[in-house]
């Protein structure tokens, strides 16, 4: 069970909320400084649901959207996903990698669809994460933060950057993402 917790944390952290940079220039160098994003809360819940269903003999696919399209990052995420799948028979991760701009443009609409991603990176901005919280498209991660000790791992200021109230107040309320 400890190994499952570590794997869930690795999955959460690898798909998490800090979105580094924006578009790249022609040489592949980032054109912007790091900007914060989130790993939406559906991640931990979807992982737990998939693990439960798969352990009961069912097959479960998690659709995961990320912005790790650069070769080294993509290879790392593919390795983490393969390790997770090996440790959780019956769970398959269907990974969709998008550029930061494409992800930011499409995630809001996709999260509202029944066949949208179970897990996705989401920018922490009010227009992104805040809008998804207000539309009730993200699940709070408070229980997982308690279960996995995130409240002790992350500073209060980092946790607040991943928090919103139901009314859309940034920096307060429930935790909706984690930073890597």
PDB file of C-alpha atoms in Angstrom:
ATOM      1  CA  UNK A   1       0.000   0.000   0.000  1.00  0.00           C
ATOM      2  CA  UNK A   2       2.917   2.341   0.693  1.00  0.00           C
ATOM      3  CA  UNK A   3       4.148   1.762  -2.860  1.00  0.00           C
ATOM      4  CA  UNK A   4       0.705   2.723  -4.198  1.00  0.00           C
ATOM      5  CA  UNK A   5       0.837   5.962  -2.212  1.00  0.00           C
ATOM      6  CA  UNK A   6       4.271   6.787  -3.564  1.00  0.00           C
ATOM      7  CA  UNK A   7       3.139   6.060  -7.113  1.00  0.00           C
ATOM      8  CA  UNK A   8       0.039   8.197  -6.725  1.00  0.00           C
ATOM      9  CA  UNK A   9       2.198  11.033  -5.416  1.00  0.00           C
ATOM     10  CA  UNK A  10       4.620  10.621  -8.320  1.00  0.00           C
ATOM     11  CA  UNK A  11       1.739  10.650 -10.780  1.00  0.00           C
ATOM     12  CA  UNK A  12       0.217  13.706  -9.141  1.00  0.00           C
ATOM     13  CA  UNK A  13       3.519  15.531  -9.018  1.00  0.00           C
ATOM     14  CA  UNK A  14       4.464  14.599 -12.551  1.00  0.00           C
ATOM     15  CA  UNK A  15       1.191  15.943 -13.887  1.00  0.00           C
ATOM     16  CA  UNK A  16       0.976  18.771 -11.485  1.00  0.00           C
ATOM     17  CA  UNK A  17       0.118  22.316 -11.361  1.00  0.00           C
ATOM     18  CA  UNK A  18       3.152  24.334 -12.144  1.00  0.00           C
ATOM     19  CA  UNK A  19       3.183  25.059 -15.812  1.00  0.00           C
ATOM     20  CA  UNK A  20       6.673  26.032 -16.824  1.00  0.00           C
ATOM     21  CA  UNK A  21       6.845  28.596 -19.522  1.00  0.00           C
ATOM     22  CA  UNK A  22       4.804  29.331 -22.522  1.00  0.00           C
ATOM     23  CA  UNK A  23       5.538  28.759 -26.152  1.00  0.00           C
ATOM     24  CA  UNK A  24       8.971  27.838 -27.387  1.00  0.00           C
ATOM     25  CA  UNK A  25      10.883  29.659 -30.059  1.00  0.00           C
ATOM     26  CA  UNK A  26      12.277  27.942 -33.152  1.00  0.00           C
ATOM     27  CA  UNK A  27      15.322  26.672 -31.225  1.00  0.00           C
ATOM     28  CA  UNK A  28      13.151  24.990 -28.610  1.00  0.00           C
ATOM     29  CA  UNK A  29      14.023  27.499 -25.899  1.00  0.00           C
ATOM     30  CA  UNK A  30      11.185  28.775 -23.696  1.00  0.00           C
ATOM     31  CA  UNK A  31      10.004  32.256 -24.605  1.00  0.00           C
ATOM     32  CA  UNK A  32       8.475  33.041 -21.207  1.00  0.00           C
ATOM     33  CA  UNK A  33       9.425  32.623 -17.580  1.00  0.00           C
ATOM     34  CA  UNK A  34       7.781  29.853 -15.588  1.00  0.00           C
ATOM     35  CA  UNK A  35       4.081  30.370 -14.918  1.00  0.00           C
ATOM     36  CA  UNK A  36       2.011  28.420 -12.407  1.00  0.00           C
ATOM     37  CA  UNK A  37      -0.514  25.748 -13.356  1.00  0.00           C
ATOM     38  CA  UNK A  38      -2.306  22.918 -11.673  1.00  0.00           C
ATOM     39  CA  UNK A  39      -2.901  19.285 -11.896  1.00  0.00           C
ATOM     40  CA  UNK A  40      -6.599  19.222 -11.599  1.00  0.00           C
ATOM     41  CA  UNK A  41      -8.081  17.445  -8.732  1.00  0.00           C
ATOM     42  CA  UNK A  42      -9.678  14.762 -10.790  1.00  0.00           C
ATOM     43  CA  UNK A  43      -6.227  13.234 -10.956  1.00  0.00           C
ATOM     44  CA  UNK A  44      -6.048  11.699  -7.498  1.00  0.00           C
ATOM     45  CA  UNK A  45      -9.714  10.772  -7.517  1.00  0.00           C
ATOM     46  CA  UNK A  46      -9.456   9.227 -10.968  1.00  0.00           C
ATOM     47  CA  UNK A  47      -6.315   7.345  -9.974  1.00  0.00           C
ATOM     48  CA  UNK A  48      -7.999   5.983  -6.863  1.00  0.00           C
ATOM     49  CA  UNK A  49     -11.146   5.041  -8.780  1.00  0.00           C
ATOM     50  CA  UNK A  50      -9.134   3.336 -11.501  1.00  0.00           C
ATOM     51  CA  UNK A  51      -7.024   1.464  -8.986  1.00  0.00           C
ATOM     52  CA  UNK A  52     -10.132   0.325  -7.095  1.00  0.00           C
ATOM     53  CA  UNK A  53     -11.938  -0.813 -10.247  1.00  0.00           C
ATOM     54  CA  UNK A  54      -8.851  -2.530 -11.637  1.00  0.00           C
ATOM     55  CA  UNK A  55      -8.182  -4.299  -8.327  1.00  0.00           C
ATOM     56  CA  UNK A  56     -11.741  -5.623  -8.477  1.00  0.00           C
ATOM     57  CA  UNK A  57     -10.949  -7.295 -11.805  1.00  0.00           C
ATOM     58  CA  UNK A  58     -12.146  -4.532 -14.124  1.00  0.00           C
ATOM     59  CA  UNK A  59     -10.174  -2.677 -16.726  1.00  0.00           C
ATOM     60  CA  UNK A  60      -9.870   1.071 -16.313  1.00  0.00           C
ATOM     61  CA  UNK A  61      -8.405   3.711 -18.608  1.00  0.00           C
ATOM     62  CA  UNK A  62      -7.331   7.083 -17.270  1.00  0.00           C
ATOM     63  CA  UNK A  63      -7.235   9.829 -19.882  1.00  0.00           C
ATOM     64  CA  UNK A  64      -4.446  12.187 -18.872  1.00  0.00           C
ATOM     65  CA  UNK A  65      -3.609  15.465 -20.597  1.00  0.00           C
ATOM     66  CA  UNK A  66      -0.251  17.092 -20.004  1.00  0.00           C
ATOM     67  CA  UNK A  67       2.094  19.646 -21.494  1.00  0.00           C
ATOM     68  CA  UNK A  68       5.192  17.444 -21.406  1.00  0.00           C
ATOM     69  CA  UNK A  69       5.690  17.415 -25.168  1.00  0.00           C
ATOM     70  CA  UNK A  70       9.423  18.123 -25.150  1.00  0.00           C
ATOM     71  CA  UNK A  71      11.377  14.881 -25.785  1.00  0.00           C
ATOM     72  CA  UNK A  72      13.106  14.498 -22.390  1.00  0.00           C
ATOM     73  CA  UNK A  73       9.982  15.405 -20.413  1.00  0.00           C
ATOM     74  CA  UNK A  74       7.798  13.184 -22.572  1.00  0.00           C
ATOM     75  CA  UNK A  75      10.136  10.213 -22.105  1.00  0.00           C
ATOM     76  CA  UNK A  76      10.102  10.711 -18.321  1.00  0.00           C
ATOM     77  CA  UNK A  77       6.294  10.838 -18.177  1.00  0.00           C
ATOM     78  CA  UNK A  78       6.012   7.772 -20.430  1.00  0.00           C
ATOM     79  CA  UNK A  79       8.369   5.914 -18.062  1.00  0.00           C
ATOM     80  CA  UNK A  80       6.391   6.965 -14.965  1.00  0.00           C
ATOM     81  CA  UNK A  81       3.131   5.949 -16.650  1.00  0.00           C
ATOM     82  CA  UNK A  82       4.545   2.544 -17.645  1.00  0.00           C
ATOM     83  CA  UNK A  83       5.756   1.946 -14.071  1.00  0.00           C
ATOM     84  CA  UNK A  84       2.354   2.911 -12.705  1.00  0.00           C
ATOM     85  CA  UNK A  85       0.559   0.598 -15.139  1.00  0.00           C
ATOM     86  CA  UNK A  86       2.936  -2.268 -14.271  1.00  0.00           C
ATOM     87  CA  UNK A  87       2.183  -1.822 -10.562  1.00  0.00           C
ATOM     88  CA  UNK A  88      -1.582  -1.527 -11.192  1.00  0.00           C
ATOM     89  CA  UNK A  89      -2.709  -4.308 -13.539  1.00  0.00           C
ATOM     90  CA  UNK A  90      -5.904  -3.382 -15.316  1.00  0.00           C
ATOM     91  CA  UNK A  91      -5.146   0.352 -15.285  1.00  0.00           C
ATOM     92  CA  UNK A  92      -4.159   1.907 -18.598  1.00  0.00           C
ATOM     93  CA  UNK A  93      -3.077   5.514 -18.953  1.00  0.00           C
ATOM     94  CA  UNK A  94      -4.102   7.120 -22.222  1.00  0.00           C
ATOM     95  CA  UNK A  95      -1.784  10.096 -22.435  1.00  0.00           C
ATOM     96  CA  UNK A  96      -2.472  13.152 -24.566  1.00  0.00           C
ATOM     97  CA  UNK A  97       0.383  15.630 -24.722  1.00  0.00           C
ATOM     98  CA  UNK A  98      -0.269  19.159 -25.937  1.00  0.00           C
ATOM     99  CA  UNK A  99       1.671  22.370 -26.128  1.00  0.00           C
ATOM    100  CA  UNK A 100       1.001  24.773 -23.294  1.00  0.00           C
ATOM    101  CA  UNK A 101      -1.060  27.080 -25.497  1.00  0.00           C
ATOM    102  CA  UNK A 102      -3.129  24.212 -26.946  1.00  0.00           C
ATOM    103  CA  UNK A 103      -3.751  22.780 -23.490  1.00  0.00           C
ATOM    104  CA  UNK A 104      -4.858  26.129 -22.087  1.00  0.00           C
ATOM    105  CA  UNK A 105      -7.141  26.697 -25.070  1.00  0.00           C
ATOM    106  CA  UNK A 106      -8.865  23.298 -25.036  1.00  0.00           C
ATOM    107  CA  UNK A 107      -8.929  22.056 -21.433  1.00  0.00           C
ATOM    108  CA  UNK A 108     -11.919  24.116 -20.275  1.00  0.00           C
ATOM    109  CA  UNK A 109     -14.205  22.763 -22.978  1.00  0.00           C
ATOM    110  CA  UNK A 110     -12.819  19.235 -22.689  1.00  0.00           C
ATOM    111  CA  UNK A 111     -13.320  19.039 -18.922  1.00  0.00           C
ATOM    112  CA  UNK A 112     -17.015  19.735 -19.445  1.00  0.00           C
ATOM    113  CA  UNK A 113     -17.375  16.802 -21.861  1.00  0.00           C
ATOM    114  CA  UNK A 114     -18.217  13.272 -20.692  1.00  0.00           C
ATOM    115  CA  UNK A 115     -15.249  11.894 -22.642  1.00  0.00           C
ATOM    116  CA  UNK A 116     -12.878  14.643 -21.517  1.00  0.00           C
ATOM    117  CA  UNK A 117      -9.685  14.014 -19.577  1.00  0.00           C
ATOM    118  CA  UNK A 118      -9.776  12.412 -16.133  1.00  0.00           C
ATOM    119  CA  UNK A 119      -6.573  14.253 -15.237  1.00  0.00           C
ATOM    120  CA  UNK A 120      -5.113  17.395 -16.738  1.00  0.00           C
ATOM    121  CA  UNK A 121      -2.695  20.174 -16.063  1.00  0.00           C
ATOM    122  CA  UNK A 122      -4.520  23.436 -15.566  1.00  0.00           C
ATOM    123  CA  UNK A 123      -3.137  26.940 -15.246  1.00  0.00           C
ATOM    124  CA  UNK A 124      -3.793  28.390 -11.769  1.00  0.00           C
ATOM    125  CA  UNK A 125      -5.159  31.662 -13.108  1.00  0.00           C
ATOM    126  CA  UNK A 126      -8.683  32.748 -12.245  1.00  0.00           C
ATOM    127  CA  UNK A 127      -9.671  32.512 -15.910  1.00  0.00           C
ATOM    128  CA  UNK A 128      -8.459  28.913 -16.020  1.00  0.00           C
ATOM    129  CA  UNK A 129      -8.549  26.998 -12.728  1.00  0.00           C
ATOM    130  CA  UNK A 130     -10.886  29.519 -11.127  1.00  0.00           C
ATOM    131  CA  UNK A 131     -13.377  29.141 -13.967  1.00  0.00           C
ATOM    132  CA  UNK A 132     -13.209  25.329 -13.753  1.00  0.00           C
ATOM    133  CA  UNK A 133     -13.812  25.467  -9.998  1.00  0.00           C
ATOM    134  CA  UNK A 134     -16.796  27.783 -10.431  1.00  0.00           C
ATOM    135  CA  UNK A 135     -18.189  25.467 -13.117  1.00  0.00           C
ATOM    136  CA  UNK A 136     -17.782  22.534 -10.680  1.00  0.00           C
ATOM    137  CA  UNK A 137     -15.485  20.703 -13.103  1.00  0.00           C
ATOM    138  CA  UNK A 138     -12.659  20.036 -10.633  1.00  0.00           C
ATOM    139  CA  UNK A 139     -12.677  17.944  -7.488  1.00  0.00           C
ATOM    140  CA  UNK A 140     -11.081  19.229  -4.289  1.00  0.00           C
ATOM    141  CA  UNK A 141      -7.871  17.493  -3.232  1.00  0.00           C
ATOM    142  CA  UNK A 142      -8.134  18.271   0.487  1.00  0.00           C
ATOM    143  CA  UNK A 143      -8.578  14.629   1.527  1.00  0.00           C
ATOM    144  CA  UNK A 144      -5.591  13.565  -0.579  1.00  0.00           C
ATOM    145  CA  UNK A 145      -3.481  16.405   0.822  1.00  0.00           C
ATOM    146  CA  UNK A 146      -4.217  15.055   4.282  1.00  0.00           C
ATOM    147  CA  UNK A 147      -3.730  11.407   3.282  1.00  0.00           C
ATOM    148  CA  UNK A 148      -0.388  11.965   1.536  1.00  0.00           C
ATOM    149  CA  UNK A 149       0.971  14.733   3.767  1.00  0.00           C
ATOM    150  CA  UNK A 150       0.969  17.458   1.137  1.00  0.00           C
ATOM    151  CA  UNK A 151       0.063  20.034   3.777  1.00  0.00           C
ATOM    152  CA  UNK A 152       3.441  19.306   5.366  1.00  0.00           C
ATOM    153  CA  UNK A 153       5.358  18.981   2.087  1.00  0.00           C
ATOM    154  CA  UNK A 154       4.270  22.295   0.611  1.00  0.00           C
ATOM    155  CA  UNK A 155       4.411  25.735   2.166  1.00  0.00           C
ATOM    156  CA  UNK A 156       1.189  27.577   2.936  1.00  0.00           C
ATOM    157  CA  UNK A 157       1.939  30.033   0.130  1.00  0.00           C
ATOM    158  CA  UNK A 158       2.314  27.246  -2.454  1.00  0.00           C
ATOM    159  CA  UNK A 159      -0.867  25.549  -1.254  1.00  0.00           C
ATOM    160  CA  UNK A 160      -2.759  28.831  -1.434  1.00  0.00           C
ATOM    161  CA  UNK A 161      -1.724  29.235  -5.094  1.00  0.00           C
ATOM    162  CA  UNK A 162      -3.588  26.021  -5.760  1.00  0.00           C
ATOM    163  CA  UNK A 163      -6.716  26.941  -3.798  1.00  0.00           C
ATOM    164  CA  UNK A 164     -10.050  28.525  -4.645  1.00  0.00           C
ATOM    165  CA  UNK A 165     -13.369  29.010  -2.930  1.00  0.00           C
ATOM    166  CA  UNK A 166     -16.511  27.866  -4.752  1.00  0.00           C
ATOM    167  CA  UNK A 167     -17.200  31.529  -5.504  1.00  0.00           C
ATOM    168  CA  UNK A 168     -13.818  31.868  -7.231  1.00  0.00           C
ATOM    169  CA  UNK A 169     -11.716  33.576  -4.562  1.00  0.00           C
ATOM    170  CA  UNK A 170      -8.087  32.746  -5.317  1.00  0.00           C
ATOM    171  CA  UNK A 171      -5.785  31.678  -2.486  1.00  0.00           C
ATOM    172  CA  UNK A 172      -8.513  30.467  -0.130  1.00  0.00           C
ATOM    173  CA  UNK A 173     -10.857  27.503   0.166  1.00  0.00           C
ATOM    174  CA  UNK A 174     -10.275  24.025  -1.206  1.00  0.00           C
ATOM    175  CA  UNK A 175      -7.071  22.725  -2.722  1.00  0.00           C
ATOM    176  CA  UNK A 176      -7.520  21.953  -6.420  1.00  0.00           C
ATOM    177  CA  UNK A 177      -4.002  21.145  -7.556  1.00  0.00           C
ATOM    178  CA  UNK A 178      -0.460  20.438  -6.476  1.00  0.00           C
ATOM    179  CA  UNK A 179       2.811  21.907  -7.610  1.00  0.00           C
ATOM    180  CA  UNK A 180       5.711  19.675  -8.636  1.00  0.00           C
TER     181      UNK A 180
END
